[in-house]
Short mmCIF file of C-alpha atoms in Angstrom, two decimals:
data_model
loop_
_atom_site.label_atom_id
_atom_site.label_comp_id
_atom_site.label_asym_id
_atom_site.label_seq_id
_atom_site.Cartn_x
_atom_site.Cartn_y
_atom_site.Cartn_z
CA MET A 1210 143.18 101.06 121.10
CA ASN A 1211 143.99 97.83 122.97
CA ALA A 1212 140.33 97.44 123.90
CA ARG A 1213 139.34 97.73 120.27
CA ARG A 1214 141.88 95.11 119.27
CA THR A 1215 140.51 92.80 121.94
CA THR A 1216 136.87 93.19 120.94
CA LEU A 1217 137.39 93.08 117.16
CA PRO A 1218 137.85 89.28 116.85
CA ARG A 1219 134.82 88.72 119.08
CA ASP A 1220 132.77 91.17 117.02
CA VAL A 1221 133.78 89.42 113.78
CA ALA A 1222 132.84 86.04 115.25
CA ARG A 1223 129.57 87.46 116.57
CA GLY A 1224 128.75 89.02 113.21
CA LEU A 1225 129.45 85.75 111.40
CA ALA A 1226 127.29 83.82 113.88
CA VAL A 1227 124.43 86.29 113.42
CA PHE A 1228 124.57 85.94 109.63
CA LEU A 1229 124.71 82.14 109.77
CA TRP A 1230 121.71 82.09 112.11
CA LEU A 1231 119.64 84.38 109.92
CA SER A 1232 120.47 82.48 106.72
CA MET A 1233 120.19 78.98 108.19
CA LEU A 1234 116.84 78.15 106.53
CA ALA A 1235 116.79 80.72 103.73
CA TRP A 1236 117.25 77.96 101.13
CA ALA A 1237 114.46 75.72 102.42
CA ARG A 1238 111.47 77.02 100.45
CA PRO A 1239 110.75 78.28 96.93
CA LEU A 1240 110.07 81.92 96.17
CA MET A 1241 106.62 83.06 97.27
CA LEU A 1242 104.32 84.86 94.84
CA PRO A 1243 103.81 87.55 94.02
CA ASP A 1244 106.40 89.56 95.98
CA GLU A 1245 109.47 87.34 96.03
CA GLY A 1246 108.97 86.21 92.45
CA ARG A 1247 108.47 89.80 91.28
CA TYR A 1248 111.51 91.39 92.90
CA VAL A 1249 113.90 88.52 92.27
CA GLY A 1250 112.58 88.37 88.70
CA VAL A 1251 113.44 92.04 88.18
CA ALA A 1252 116.95 91.36 89.49
CA TRP A 1253 117.31 88.39 87.12
CA GLU A 1254 116.23 90.55 84.18
CA MET A 1255 118.81 93.16 85.18
CA LEU A 1256 121.48 90.47 85.13
CA ARG A 1257 120.45 88.88 81.83
CA SER A 1258 120.02 92.23 80.02
CA HIS A 1259 123.31 93.68 81.34
CA ASP A 1260 121.41 96.92 82.00
CA TRP A 1261 122.14 97.74 85.64
CA LEU A 1262 120.39 101.10 85.56
CA THR A 1263 116.82 100.41 84.42
CA PRO A 1264 114.83 97.82 86.41
CA THR A 1265 112.48 95.89 84.13
CA LEU A 1266 109.54 93.57 84.73
CA ASN A 1267 109.01 91.29 81.74
CA GLY A 1268 111.14 93.65 79.67
CA LEU A 1269 109.15 96.77 80.67
CA PRO A 1270 110.65 99.58 82.81
CA TYR A 1271 109.51 98.95 86.37
CA PHE A 1272 109.66 102.03 88.59
CA HIS A 1273 107.65 101.04 91.64
CA LYS A 1274 110.86 100.86 93.67
CA PRO A 1275 114.48 102.07 93.37
CA PRO A 1276 117.32 99.70 92.41
CA LEU A 1277 119.42 98.80 95.48
CA PHE A 1278 117.65 95.48 96.15
CA TYR A 1279 118.00 94.56 92.46
CA TRP A 1280 121.68 95.49 92.38
CA ILE A 1281 122.48 93.35 95.42
CA THR A 1282 120.35 90.42 94.25
CA ALA A 1283 121.64 90.49 90.66
CA SER A 1284 125.23 90.54 91.95
CA SER A 1285 124.45 87.63 94.26
CA LEU A 1286 122.86 85.62 91.43
CA LEU A 1287 125.87 86.35 89.24
CA LEU A 1288 128.25 85.04 91.90
CA PHE A 1289 126.26 82.10 93.29
CA GLY A 1290 123.71 81.10 90.64
CA LEU A 1291 119.92 81.00 90.39
CA HIS A 1292 119.05 79.60 93.80
CA GLU A 1293 116.86 80.73 96.69
CA LEU A 1294 119.68 81.57 99.12
CA PRO A 1295 121.46 84.09 96.87
CA ALA A 1296 118.05 85.41 95.81
CA ARG A 1297 117.43 86.36 99.45
CA LEU A 1298 120.87 87.82 100.17
CA ALA A 1299 119.69 91.46 100.11
CA SER A 1300 117.16 90.81 102.87
CA LEU A 1301 119.70 88.80 104.86
CA LEU A 1302 122.20 91.65 104.63
CA GLY A 1303 119.56 94.14 105.71
CA ALA A 1304 118.67 92.07 108.78
CA TRP A 1305 122.31 91.43 109.62
CA GLY A 1306 123.24 95.11 109.28
CA GLY A 1307 120.31 96.24 111.39
CA ALA A 1308 121.02 93.69 114.12
CA MET A 1309 124.71 94.54 114.31
CA ALA A 1310 124.04 98.29 114.26
CA LEU A 1311 121.66 97.92 117.20
CA PHE A 1312 124.14 95.77 119.12
CA LEU A 1313 127.08 98.13 118.63
CA PHE A 1314 125.05 101.20 119.55
CA VAL A 1315 123.56 99.64 122.69
CA ARG A 1316 126.94 98.29 123.77
CA LYS A 1317 128.53 101.72 123.49
CA TRP A 1318 125.86 103.58 125.45
CA SER A 1319 124.27 100.91 127.70
CA GLY A 1320 126.93 98.26 128.17
CA GLU A 1321 127.63 94.80 126.80
CA ARG A 1322 125.08 92.92 128.90
CA ILE A 1323 122.09 94.86 127.63
CA ALA A 1324 123.57 94.81 124.11
CA ASN A 1325 123.84 91.02 124.13
CA THR A 1326 120.30 90.72 125.46
CA SER A 1327 118.98 93.13 122.82
CA LEU A 1328 120.64 91.12 120.07
CA LEU A 1329 119.34 87.84 121.45
CA VAL A 1330 115.77 89.12 121.77
CA LEU A 1331 115.87 90.58 118.25
CA LEU A 1332 117.21 87.41 116.62
CA CYS A 1333 114.52 85.30 118.28
CA GLN A 1334 111.63 87.41 116.98
CA PRO A 1335 109.57 85.46 114.39
CA LEU A 1336 108.81 88.62 112.40
CA PHE A 1337 112.48 89.58 112.19
CA TYR A 1338 113.71 86.08 111.37
CA VAL A 1339 111.16 85.37 108.66
CA GLY A 1340 111.57 88.89 107.28
CA ALA A 1341 115.31 88.26 106.92
CA GLN A 1342 114.50 85.31 104.64
CA PHE A 1343 111.85 87.03 102.53
CA ALA A 1344 113.13 88.42 99.24
CA ASN A 1345 111.51 91.82 99.09
CA LEU A 1346 112.54 95.35 99.96
CA ASP A 1347 111.11 95.58 103.47
CA MET A 1348 113.95 94.05 105.48
CA LEU A 1349 116.64 95.76 103.42
CA VAL A 1350 115.20 99.21 104.09
CA ALA A 1351 114.40 98.28 107.71
CA GLY A 1352 118.05 97.37 108.28
CA LEU A 1353 119.24 100.63 106.72
CA ILE A 1354 116.72 102.65 108.74
CA THR A 1355 117.95 100.91 111.90
CA ALA A 1356 121.58 101.65 111.04
CA THR A 1357 120.77 105.29 110.21
CA VAL A 1358 118.87 105.87 113.47
CA CYS A 1359 121.61 104.23 115.54
CA LEU A 1360 124.33 106.27 113.83
CA LEU A 1361 122.43 109.54 114.20
CA ALA A 1362 121.69 108.77 117.85
CA ASP A 1363 125.35 107.92 118.40
CA ALA A 1364 126.36 111.23 116.83
CA ALA A 1365 123.82 113.11 118.94
CA LEU A 1366 125.03 111.55 122.19
CA SER A 1367 128.65 112.14 121.18
CA ILE A 1368 127.85 115.82 120.62
CA GLU A 1369 126.23 116.03 124.04
CA HIS A 1370 129.30 114.39 125.60
CA ARG A 1371 131.65 116.64 123.57
CA GLU A 1372 133.13 113.69 121.72
CA PRO A 1373 133.99 113.52 117.99
CA CYS A 1374 131.08 112.47 115.78
CA ALA A 1375 132.10 113.15 112.16
CA LYS A 1376 132.52 109.46 111.27
CA ALA A 1377 129.12 108.54 112.71
CA LEU A 1378 127.44 111.42 110.88
CA ALA A 1379 129.09 110.54 107.57
CA ALA A 1380 128.03 106.91 107.94
CA ALA A 1381 124.49 107.98 108.92
CA TYR A 1382 124.04 110.12 105.82
CA ALA A 1383 125.47 107.32 103.66
CA CYS A 1384 123.04 104.79 105.16
CA ALA A 1385 120.16 107.22 104.65
CA ALA A 1386 121.11 107.53 100.98
CA LEU A 1387 121.21 103.75 100.64
CA GLY A 1388 117.83 103.61 102.36
CA VAL A 1389 116.43 105.91 99.69
CA LEU A 1390 117.93 103.67 97.01
CA ALA A 1391 116.37 100.69 98.79
CA LYS A 1392 112.76 101.88 99.02
CA GLY A 1393 112.47 105.60 98.44
CA LEU A 1394 111.89 108.57 100.70
CA ILE A 1395 111.23 106.59 103.88
CA GLY A 1396 114.96 105.82 103.92
CA PHE A 1397 115.65 109.28 105.33
CA VAL A 1398 112.18 110.50 106.37
CA LEU A 1399 111.70 107.89 109.11
CA PRO A 1400 115.17 108.30 110.70
CA ALA A 1401 114.73 112.08 110.60
CA LEU A 1402 111.34 111.85 112.31
CA VAL A 1403 112.62 109.43 114.96
CA ILE A 1404 115.71 111.46 115.88
CA GLY A 1405 113.83 114.74 115.57
CA LEU A 1406 111.07 113.63 117.95
CA TRP A 1407 113.58 112.18 120.42
CA LEU A 1408 115.69 115.33 120.56
CA VAL A 1409 112.72 117.71 120.66
CA LEU A 1410 111.20 115.84 123.60
CA ARG A 1411 114.55 116.20 125.37
CA SER A 1412 114.85 119.89 124.35
CA GLN A 1413 118.19 119.20 122.66
CA TRP A 1414 117.82 121.93 120.05
CA ARG A 1415 121.54 122.56 119.60
CA THR A 1416 122.17 118.89 119.04
CA LEU A 1417 119.37 118.73 116.49
CA TRP A 1418 120.88 121.65 114.62
CA ALA A 1419 124.36 120.11 114.76
CA LEU A 1420 123.09 116.93 113.08
CA MET A 1421 122.15 119.00 110.01
CA TRP A 1422 125.67 118.63 108.68
CA TRP A 1423 126.41 120.00 105.21
CA PRO A 1424 129.15 117.44 104.37
CA GLY A 1425 126.55 114.78 105.14
CA ALA A 1426 124.14 116.38 102.69
CA VAL A 1427 126.87 116.21 100.04
CA ILE A 1428 127.48 112.52 100.80
CA PHE A 1429 123.75 111.87 100.63
CA ALA A 1430 123.36 113.63 97.27
CA LEU A 1431 126.40 111.97 95.72
CA LEU A 1432 125.10 108.51 96.62
CA ALA A 1433 121.35 108.89 96.09
CA ALA A 1434 120.91 111.41 93.28
CA PRO A 1435 122.75 109.89 90.26
CA TRP A 1436 120.31 107.04 89.66
CA PHE A 1437 117.25 109.30 89.86
CA LEU A 1438 118.84 111.80 87.46
CA ALA A 1439 119.79 109.01 85.04
CA MET A 1440 116.24 107.64 85.02
CA HIS A 1441 114.78 111.12 84.53
CA GLN A 1442 117.09 111.63 81.56
CA ARG A 1443 115.99 108.34 79.99
CA PHE A 1444 112.31 108.63 80.92
CA PRO A 1445 111.00 112.20 81.36
CA ALA A 1446 107.84 110.94 83.13
CA PHE A 1447 109.86 108.98 85.69
CA LEU A 1448 110.01 111.51 88.53
CA ASP A 1449 106.26 112.15 88.46
CA TYR A 1450 105.47 108.43 88.44
CA PHE A 1451 108.01 107.49 91.11
CA PHE A 1452 107.42 110.28 93.61
CA VAL A 1453 103.85 111.44 92.96
CA VAL A 1454 102.15 108.14 92.04
CA GLN A 1455 104.23 105.58 93.94
CA HIS A 1456 104.92 107.72 97.01
CA PHE A 1457 102.36 110.42 97.70
CA GLN A 1458 99.31 108.89 96.01
CA ARG A 1459 100.05 105.46 97.47
CA PHE A 1460 100.48 107.00 100.93
CA ALA A 1461 97.34 109.13 100.79
CA GLY A 1462 95.13 107.14 98.41
CA SER A 1463 92.64 104.37 99.04
CA GLY A 1464 92.75 102.59 95.67
CA PHE A 1465 95.54 100.18 96.58
CA ASN A 1466 95.44 96.62 97.91
CA ASN A 1467 95.81 95.37 101.49
CA ALA A 1468 93.53 97.87 103.25
CA GLN A 1469 93.67 97.35 107.03
CA PRO A 1470 92.30 99.18 110.10
CA LEU A 1471 94.32 101.64 112.21
CA TRP A 1472 95.00 99.07 114.92
CA PHE A 1473 96.61 96.60 112.48
CA TYR A 1474 100.28 97.27 113.30
CA PRO A 1475 99.89 97.46 117.10
CA ALA A 1476 98.08 94.12 116.90
CA VAL A 1477 100.77 92.60 114.66
CA LEU A 1478 103.58 93.68 116.96
CA ALA A 1479 101.75 92.51 120.07
CA LEU A 1480 100.95 89.12 118.55
CA LEU A 1481 104.36 88.39 117.05
CA THR A 1482 106.36 89.55 120.07
CA ALA A 1483 103.96 88.11 122.67
CA PRO A 1484 106.51 85.79 124.39
CA TRP A 1485 108.64 88.81 125.29
CA LEU A 1486 105.90 91.34 126.12
CA PRO A 1487 105.73 90.48 129.86
CA TRP A 1488 109.27 91.83 130.23
CA LEU A 1489 108.03 95.33 129.40
CA ARG A 1490 106.24 95.41 132.75
CA SER A 1491 109.65 95.31 134.42
CA LEU A 1492 110.47 98.75 133.00
CA SER A 1493 108.56 100.26 135.91
CA LEU A 1494 110.80 98.56 138.48
CA ARG A 1495 113.38 100.61 140.32
CA ALA A 1496 116.90 99.32 139.87
CA PRO A 1497 120.46 100.59 140.41
CA ARG A 1498 121.39 103.03 137.65
CA GLU A 1499 124.58 101.22 136.79
CA GLN A 1500 122.62 98.05 135.96
CA VAL A 1501 120.07 99.55 133.56
CA ALA A 1502 120.23 101.66 130.42
CA PRO A 1503 120.24 105.47 130.61
CA ALA A 1504 116.76 106.98 130.65
CA HIS A 1505 117.27 108.95 127.44
CA LEU A 1506 117.82 105.70 125.51
CA ARG A 1507 114.44 104.46 126.64
CA GLY A 1508 113.01 107.65 125.17
CA LEU A 1509 114.77 106.87 121.88
CA TRP A 1510 113.24 103.39 121.70
CA LEU A 1511 109.76 104.71 122.46
CA ALA A 1512 110.01 107.56 119.94
CA TRP A 1513 111.29 105.11 117.33
CA ILE A 1514 108.42 102.66 117.84
CA VAL A 1515 105.76 105.37 117.89
CA VAL A 1516 107.02 107.08 114.73
CA VAL A 1517 107.15 103.85 112.70
CA VAL A 1518 103.77 102.55 113.86
CA VAL A 1519 101.95 105.87 113.44
CA PHE A 1520 103.59 106.63 110.08
CA PHE A 1521 102.61 103.33 108.50
CA SER A 1522 99.17 103.29 110.12
CA ILE A 1523 98.11 106.42 108.21
CA PRO A 1524 97.81 104.84 104.71
CA HIS A 1525 94.92 102.49 103.97
CA SER A 1526 97.30 99.93 102.45
CA LYS A 1527 99.19 97.98 105.12
CA LEU A 1528 101.52 95.00 104.86
CA ILE A 1529 103.15 93.22 107.79
CA GLY A 1530 106.67 93.88 106.49
CA TYR A 1531 106.22 97.64 106.64
CA VAL A 1532 106.46 97.61 110.45
CA LEU A 1533 109.83 95.80 110.51
CA PRO A 1534 111.74 99.02 111.44
CA ALA A 1535 109.88 99.00 114.78
CA VAL A 1536 111.16 95.56 115.80
CA PRO A 1537 114.78 96.49 116.74
CA PRO A 1538 113.81 99.28 119.18
CA LEU A 1539 111.12 97.03 120.65
CA ALA A 1540 113.77 94.34 121.21
CA ALA A 1541 116.03 96.90 122.90
CA LEU A 1542 113.16 98.03 125.12
CA MET A 1543 112.46 94.42 126.10
CA ALA A 1544 116.15 93.94 126.88
CA GLU A 1545 115.97 96.92 129.23
CA GLY A 1546 113.00 95.29 130.94
CA ILE A 1547 115.00 92.09 131.37
CA ALA A 1548 117.93 94.06 132.81
CA ALA A 1549 115.64 95.88 135.24
CA TRP A 1550 114.06 92.61 136.39
CA LYS A 1551 117.47 90.99 136.88
CA ALA A 1552 118.69 93.95 138.90
CA ARG A 1553 115.61 93.83 141.10
CA ALA A 1554 115.03 90.08 141.49
CA GLY A 1555 118.59 88.83 141.13
CA PRO A 1556 120.24 86.96 138.23
CA ARG A 1557 119.36 83.51 139.56
CA HIS A 1558 115.65 84.00 138.87
CA ALA A 1559 115.97 85.32 135.30
CA PRO A 1560 117.29 82.37 133.22
CA TRP A 1561 114.18 80.22 133.36
CA ARG A 1562 111.91 83.13 132.42
CA MET A 1563 114.16 84.08 129.53
CA ALA A 1564 114.35 80.43 128.47
CA CYS A 1565 110.55 80.28 128.31
CA SER A 1566 110.33 83.42 126.19
CA MET A 1567 113.07 82.19 123.90
CA ALA A 1568 111.61 78.70 123.53
CA ILE A 1569 108.17 79.99 122.58
CA SER A 1570 109.67 82.46 120.09
CA LEU A 1571 111.88 79.85 118.46
CA LEU A 1572 109.10 77.28 118.25
CA THR A 1573 106.86 79.88 116.62
CA THR A 1574 109.60 80.88 114.20
CA PHE A 1575 110.39 77.33 113.11
CA ALA A 1576 106.69 76.51 112.85
CA VAL A 1577 106.17 79.43 110.46
CA VAL A 1578 109.24 78.58 108.36
CA THR A 1579 108.26 74.89 108.22
CA TRP A 1580 104.69 75.70 107.21
CA LEU A 1581 105.89 78.03 104.44
CA ALA A 1582 108.31 75.37 103.18
CA MET A 1583 105.57 72.73 103.09
CA HIS A 1584 102.90 75.04 101.63
CA PRO A 1585 104.65 77.29 99.08
CA ILE A 1586 102.34 80.15 98.17
CA ARG A 1587 101.48 80.03 94.45
CA SER A 1588 104.95 78.80 93.52
CA THR A 1589 105.31 77.42 89.99
CA LYS A 1590 108.86 76.17 90.54
CA PRO A 1591 108.21 72.57 89.35
CA LEU A 1592 106.63 73.73 86.07
CA ALA A 1593 109.37 76.30 85.53
CA GLN A 1594 112.06 73.67 86.04
CA ASP A 1595 110.30 71.35 83.56
CA LEU A 1596 110.28 74.24 81.12
CA ARG A 1597 113.96 74.94 81.70
CA HIS A 1598 114.95 71.37 80.89
CA ALA A 1599 112.71 71.02 77.83
CA MET A 1600 112.95 74.43 76.20
CA ALA A 1601 115.32 74.85 73.26
CA GLN A 1602 117.08 77.97 72.03
CA GLY A 1603 114.86 80.28 70.01
CA GLU A 1604 111.62 79.05 71.58
CA HIS A 1605 109.28 81.49 73.32
CA VAL A 1606 106.88 81.38 76.27
CA VAL A 1607 103.28 82.60 76.38
CA MET A 1608 101.27 83.06 79.58
CA LEU A 1609 97.48 83.14 79.56
CA GLU A 1610 95.63 85.69 81.72
CA ASP A 1611 98.32 85.67 84.38
CA TYR A 1612 101.95 86.52 84.92
CA TYR A 1613 103.81 83.82 86.81
CA PHE A 1614 106.49 85.98 88.41
CA ASP A 1615 108.88 83.19 89.38
CA VAL A 1616 109.00 81.42 86.00
CA PRO A 1617 111.68 83.66 84.38
CA PHE A 1618 113.95 83.05 87.39
CA TYR A 1619 113.46 79.30 87.79
CA ALA A 1620 113.38 78.62 84.03
CA GLY A 1621 116.31 80.96 83.37
CA LEU A 1622 114.42 82.66 80.54
CA LYS A 1623 116.58 84.88 78.34
CA THR A 1624 113.75 86.95 76.83
CA PRO A 1625 110.43 88.40 78.03
CA VAL A 1626 107.28 86.29 77.73
CA ALA A 1627 104.12 87.21 75.85
CA ILE A 1628 101.07 87.61 78.10
CA VAL A 1629 97.67 87.12 76.49
CA ASP A 1630 94.93 89.00 78.33
CA GLU A 1631 92.44 91.83 78.10
CA TRP A 1632 94.74 94.86 78.25
CA LYS A 1633 92.23 97.57 77.43
CA ASP A 1634 92.04 99.93 80.43
CA ALA A 1635 94.23 97.55 82.46
CA GLY A 1636 95.98 100.55 83.99
CA ALA A 1637 92.70 101.72 85.50
CA HIS A 1638 92.17 98.51 87.50
CA ARG A 1639 92.88 98.25 91.18
CA ASP A 1640 96.43 97.57 92.25
CA ASN A 1641 97.37 94.22 90.67
CA TRP A 1642 99.84 92.62 88.29
CA ARG A 1643 97.93 93.82 85.21
CA LYS A 1644 98.16 97.42 86.35
CA GLU A 1645 101.86 97.00 87.14
CA LEU A 1646 102.60 95.81 83.61
CA ALA A 1647 100.24 98.29 81.96
CA ASP A 1648 101.86 101.17 83.84
CA ALA A 1649 105.32 99.88 82.94
CA GLY A 1650 104.27 99.65 79.30
CA ARG A 1651 103.78 103.41 79.14
CA PHE A 1652 107.54 103.87 79.47
CA ALA A 1653 108.27 101.47 76.57
CA PRO A 1654 105.24 101.31 74.21
CA GLY A 1655 107.10 99.32 71.58
CA VAL A 1656 108.06 96.56 74.00
CA ALA A 1657 104.55 96.62 75.47
CA ARG A 1658 102.99 95.95 72.06
CA ALA A 1659 105.22 92.89 71.71
CA VAL A 1660 104.72 91.33 75.14
CA LEU A 1661 101.19 92.42 76.12
CA GLN A 1662 99.11 90.53 73.59
CA PRO A 1663 95.33 91.09 73.29
CA ALA A 1664 93.11 88.17 74.31
CA PRO A 1665 91.73 87.38 70.83
CA GLY A 1666 95.25 87.35 69.36
CA LEU A 1667 96.72 84.12 70.68
CA VAL A 1668 96.49 82.16 67.44
CA SER A 1669 97.75 85.11 65.42
CA TYR A 1670 100.74 85.40 67.73
CA LEU A 1671 101.47 81.67 67.53
CA CYS A 1672 101.30 81.64 63.76
CA GLN A 1673 104.03 84.27 63.58
CA GLN A 1674 106.51 81.97 65.33
CA ARG A 1675 108.94 79.72 63.50
CA HIS A 1676 109.82 77.67 66.57
CA PRO A 1677 107.67 75.76 69.07
CA VAL A 1678 105.96 77.88 71.71
CA TRP A 1679 105.47 77.00 75.38
CA ILE A 1680 102.16 78.09 76.87
CA MET A 1681 101.27 78.39 80.58
CA GLY A 1682 97.84 78.96 82.06
CA SER A 1683 94.73 77.39 83.48
CA THR A 1684 92.37 75.29 81.36
CA SER A 1685 89.70 77.99 81.65
CA SER A 1686 92.09 80.70 80.45
CA ALA A 1687 93.16 78.42 77.59
CA SER A 1688 89.54 78.03 76.55
CA ARG A 1689 88.90 81.79 76.66
CA SER A 1690 92.11 82.54 74.76
CA GLY A 1691 91.42 80.05 71.98
CA LEU A 1692 94.33 77.70 72.60
CA PRO A 1693 94.80 75.55 69.47
CA VAL A 1694 93.67 71.97 69.91
CA SER A 1695 96.98 70.80 68.46
CA SER A 1696 98.78 72.01 71.62
CA SER A 1697 100.08 69.11 73.71
CA VAL A 1698 100.10 68.97 77.50
CA VAL A 1699 103.64 68.67 78.88
CA ALA A 1700 103.15 69.10 82.62
CA GLN A 1701 100.59 70.16 85.19
CA GLN A 1702 100.78 71.67 88.66
CA GLY A 1703 97.51 72.26 90.41
CA GLU A 1704 95.33 74.38 88.15
CA THR A 1705 98.25 75.47 85.98
CA THR A 1706 99.16 73.58 82.82
CA LEU A 1707 102.20 73.75 80.56
CA TRP A 1708 101.47 73.15 76.86
CA ARG A 1709 103.75 72.94 73.84
CA TRP A 1710 102.54 74.20 70.49
CA GLN A 1711 104.35 73.03 67.36
CA PRO A 1712 104.11 75.23 64.23
CA PRO A 1713 102.51 73.28 61.37
CA GLU A 1714 104.65 72.22 58.44
CA PRO A 1715 104.54 74.65 55.49
CA GLY A 1716 102.74 72.17 53.26
CA ALA A 1717 100.07 71.55 55.86
CA ARG A 1718 99.26 75.14 56.79
CA ASP A 1719 95.93 75.19 54.94
CA GLN A 1720 94.72 72.34 57.11
CA GLN A 1721 95.92 73.81 60.42
CA GLU A 1722 95.07 76.70 62.73
CA CYS A 1723 97.26 79.11 60.78
CA ALA A 1724 95.34 78.80 57.51
CA GLY A 1725 94.92 82.24 56.02
CA ARG A 1726 96.84 83.99 58.79
CA PRO A 1727 100.07 85.97 58.31
CA THR A 1728 103.25 84.25 59.49
CA ASP A 1729 106.85 85.29 59.88
CA GLY A 1730 107.92 82.96 57.14
#
């Protein structure tokens, strides 16, 4: 008990320092499109609609992912306002939780020196640091997967040492449930595969059976099931779309974006952890047992890395963020290599080598963050802020042949926008924003008819409005959509223009674009 009281203040200070480090530059760049704008936009819609159950994208039910990220982000926006730092809080919490879970687990079973080194190596990884500041679901679920694996491994080792493990098991099942609410089935499938492979390779069958704990299953069901049941009750087609289309078809199909070869993730990990890779060679060195981690932990790290890399290499669609759950065990493995080298060569020879690895990692990290801040990817923040300052109550927004995901967030829009495009068979297109909205429209056909406007219908839509309308798009899309010549340019950003269309006065309608068209007046 006294030891716990002694370490608690240090752990609190360490946890605070880790969070401050991860969040240090999270405010420095606008939201990137499409991912950050999309997911933060869904959270903003949840907040503005006061409907915390149904995620919506432009007012349409959006069931690509479960709601935990949106709940955290919407709560953060409610507390701290519409800014980039609170918009990225869910990812920051995921990274922080994963890092602290790894540290606490390694400290318990390998000692504080290796735990500190593991934490240091992890926090210096460019992939981990940038992922912590990227507002999508990948880091949140990666952190929960890390916590679940560490808790299950802690319970397994406690069982083998005949120590109590109920608290660790309860926390593991709770984290697995949150992982499912973060990004679906991988929240418990990946931890189960990692721990299962690790224990099977060690022939720990009794331990594996003991981890299948019925109170944990109850905890898991109580946390994870209610939202899925609520959505199924509201939308009978939800379960088929969420599990069959967005899980199994996406995993096994080839019609989705971002197709990459089988070697993609090994190459990504090797490239982005290159400054620390030489330390892995030290794992073959013989060193005193008391100065290195137990051998079975090395097996855990290897099983963890292999499961994550192989699992995500199977689908054709691959994104860099998917492999984030493999970074913590890789950092722990590198820390073991550092410990083995220190034990063999002596502590005096290690600092300069570690300093080189750390310096290269940090320079790479800051170079990436600086480049992203100076070259925001497709951000329309300046136009959205112009719109926010100029737009009056009751006025609407129309987007031409594109959906600018970050505009509702930065402009603080209170209602969905109308999107003018060719919507016929949009759901049959390859994985893109049109398909996302067309699929979402099937769950709310009435809303879809209002916000997904056919390409020839721009003028008809405008003539039904009593208030001025703000229009966003490229000049080519404006030409194809038949933008009225009376529309005035308000602002431009690159190829995107913001126009304002003023409804003609009633007495002048016969001389304007709305002559002979139905209006709302």
